[in-house]
PDB file of C-alpha atoms in Angstrom:
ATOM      1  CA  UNK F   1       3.752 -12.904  57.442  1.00  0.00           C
ATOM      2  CA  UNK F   2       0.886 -14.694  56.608  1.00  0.00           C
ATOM      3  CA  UNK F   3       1.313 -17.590  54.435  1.00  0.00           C
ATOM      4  CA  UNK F   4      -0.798 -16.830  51.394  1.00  0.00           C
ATOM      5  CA  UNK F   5       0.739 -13.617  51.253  1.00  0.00           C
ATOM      6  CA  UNK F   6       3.827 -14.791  50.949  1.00  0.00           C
ATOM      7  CA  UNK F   7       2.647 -17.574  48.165  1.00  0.00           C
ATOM      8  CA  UNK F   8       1.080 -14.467  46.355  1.00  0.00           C
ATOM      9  CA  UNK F   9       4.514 -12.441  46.396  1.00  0.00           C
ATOM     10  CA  UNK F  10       6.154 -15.588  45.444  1.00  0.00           C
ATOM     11  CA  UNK F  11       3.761 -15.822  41.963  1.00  0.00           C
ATOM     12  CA  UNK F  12       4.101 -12.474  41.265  1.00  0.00           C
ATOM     13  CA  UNK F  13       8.009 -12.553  41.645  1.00  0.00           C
ATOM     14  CA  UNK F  14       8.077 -16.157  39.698  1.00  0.00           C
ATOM     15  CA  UNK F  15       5.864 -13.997  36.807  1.00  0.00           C
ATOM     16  CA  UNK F  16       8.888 -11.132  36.858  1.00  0.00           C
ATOM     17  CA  UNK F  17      11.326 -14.010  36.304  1.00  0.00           C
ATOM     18  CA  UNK F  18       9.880 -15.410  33.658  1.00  0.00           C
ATOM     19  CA  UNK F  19       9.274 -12.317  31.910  1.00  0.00           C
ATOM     20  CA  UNK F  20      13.282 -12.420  31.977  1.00  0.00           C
ATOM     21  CA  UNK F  21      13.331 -15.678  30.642  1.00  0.00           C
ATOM     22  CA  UNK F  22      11.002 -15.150  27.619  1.00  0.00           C
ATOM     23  CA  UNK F  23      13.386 -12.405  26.746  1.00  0.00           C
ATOM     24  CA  UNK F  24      16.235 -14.889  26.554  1.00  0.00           C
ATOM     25  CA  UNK F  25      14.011 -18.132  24.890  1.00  0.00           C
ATOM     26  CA  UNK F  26      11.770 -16.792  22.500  1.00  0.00           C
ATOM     27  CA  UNK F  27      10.953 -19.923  21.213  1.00  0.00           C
ATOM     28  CA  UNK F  28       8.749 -20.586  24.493  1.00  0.00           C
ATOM     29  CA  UNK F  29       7.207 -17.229  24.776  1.00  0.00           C
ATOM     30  CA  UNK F  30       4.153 -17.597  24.180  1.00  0.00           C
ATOM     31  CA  UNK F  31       4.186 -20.529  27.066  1.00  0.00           C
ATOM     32  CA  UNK F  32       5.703 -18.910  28.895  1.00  0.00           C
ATOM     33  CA  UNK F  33       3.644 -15.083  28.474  1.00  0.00           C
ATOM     34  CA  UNK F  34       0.535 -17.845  29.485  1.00  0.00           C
ATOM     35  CA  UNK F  35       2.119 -19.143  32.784  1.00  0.00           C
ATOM     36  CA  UNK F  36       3.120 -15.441  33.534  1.00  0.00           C
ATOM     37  CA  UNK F  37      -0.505 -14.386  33.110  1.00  0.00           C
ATOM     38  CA  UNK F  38      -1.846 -17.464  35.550  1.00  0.00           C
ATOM     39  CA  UNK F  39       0.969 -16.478  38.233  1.00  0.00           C
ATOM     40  CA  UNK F  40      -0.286 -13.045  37.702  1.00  0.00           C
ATOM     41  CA  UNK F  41      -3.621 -13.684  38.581  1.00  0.00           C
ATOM     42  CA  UNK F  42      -3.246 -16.308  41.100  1.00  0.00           C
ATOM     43  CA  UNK F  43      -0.677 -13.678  43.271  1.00  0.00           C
ATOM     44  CA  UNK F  44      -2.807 -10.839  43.034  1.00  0.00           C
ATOM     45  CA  UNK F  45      -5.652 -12.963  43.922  1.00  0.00           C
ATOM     46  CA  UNK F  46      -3.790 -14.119  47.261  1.00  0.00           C
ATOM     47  CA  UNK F  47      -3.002 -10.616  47.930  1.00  0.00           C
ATOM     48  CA  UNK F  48      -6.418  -9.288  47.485  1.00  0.00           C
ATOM     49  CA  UNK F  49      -8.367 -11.910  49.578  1.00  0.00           C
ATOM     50  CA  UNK F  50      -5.628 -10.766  52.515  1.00  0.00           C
ATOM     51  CA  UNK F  51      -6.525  -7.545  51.966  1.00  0.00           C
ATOM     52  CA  UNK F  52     -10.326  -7.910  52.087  1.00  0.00           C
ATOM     53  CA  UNK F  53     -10.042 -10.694  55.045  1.00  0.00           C
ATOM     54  CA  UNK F  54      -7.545  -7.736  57.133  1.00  0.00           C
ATOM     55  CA  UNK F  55     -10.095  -5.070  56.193  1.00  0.00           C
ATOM     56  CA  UNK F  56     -13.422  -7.198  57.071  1.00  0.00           C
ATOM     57  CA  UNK F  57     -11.756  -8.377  60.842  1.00  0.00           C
ATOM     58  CA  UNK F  58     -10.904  -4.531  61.706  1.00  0.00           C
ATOM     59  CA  UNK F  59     -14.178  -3.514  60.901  1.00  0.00           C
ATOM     60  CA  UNK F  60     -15.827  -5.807  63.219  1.00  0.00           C
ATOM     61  CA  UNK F  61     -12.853  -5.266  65.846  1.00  0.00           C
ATOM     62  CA  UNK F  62     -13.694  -1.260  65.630  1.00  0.00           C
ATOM     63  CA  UNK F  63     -17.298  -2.299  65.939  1.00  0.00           C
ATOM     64  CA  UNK F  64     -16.728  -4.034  69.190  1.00  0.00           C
ATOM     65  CA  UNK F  65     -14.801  -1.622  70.837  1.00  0.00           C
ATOM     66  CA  UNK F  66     -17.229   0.913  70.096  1.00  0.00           C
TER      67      UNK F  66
END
C-alpha cells in the first residue's frame, strides 16, 4: 500500500474517532469539529492525489503499449 494512502485512511479514520469523542466531551466540540474538518481534508486530499497520480501513469502506460 502506498504510504500516503495509508496516511490519508489514517486522517479520515482519526476524523471518525473524534467525531466519537465530541459526542462524549462536549465541552471541546467545537475543537474538536475543527481538527475533524482539517483531518477530513488532509485524508481525502492524500487519497485524491493517489488517485489522479494512478490514473495519469496508466494513461501514459496504455499509450506506450499502443
Amino acid at each position: 500500500m502506498d504510504k500516503k494512502l495509508a496516511w490519508g485512511l489514517i486522517a479520515i479514520g482519526a476524523s471518525i474517532i473524534l467525531k466519537y469523542v465530541s459526542e462524549y466531551v462536549p465541552e471541546a466540540m467545537n475543537s474538536i469539529d475543527l481538527i475533524r474538518g482539517i483531518l477530513i481534508g488532509f485524508g481525502l486530499a492524500l487519497i485524491i492525489r493517489i488517485a489522479i497520480k494512478k490514473r495519469k501513469k496508466n494513461s501514459i502506460d496504455d499509450k506506450t503499449i499502443s
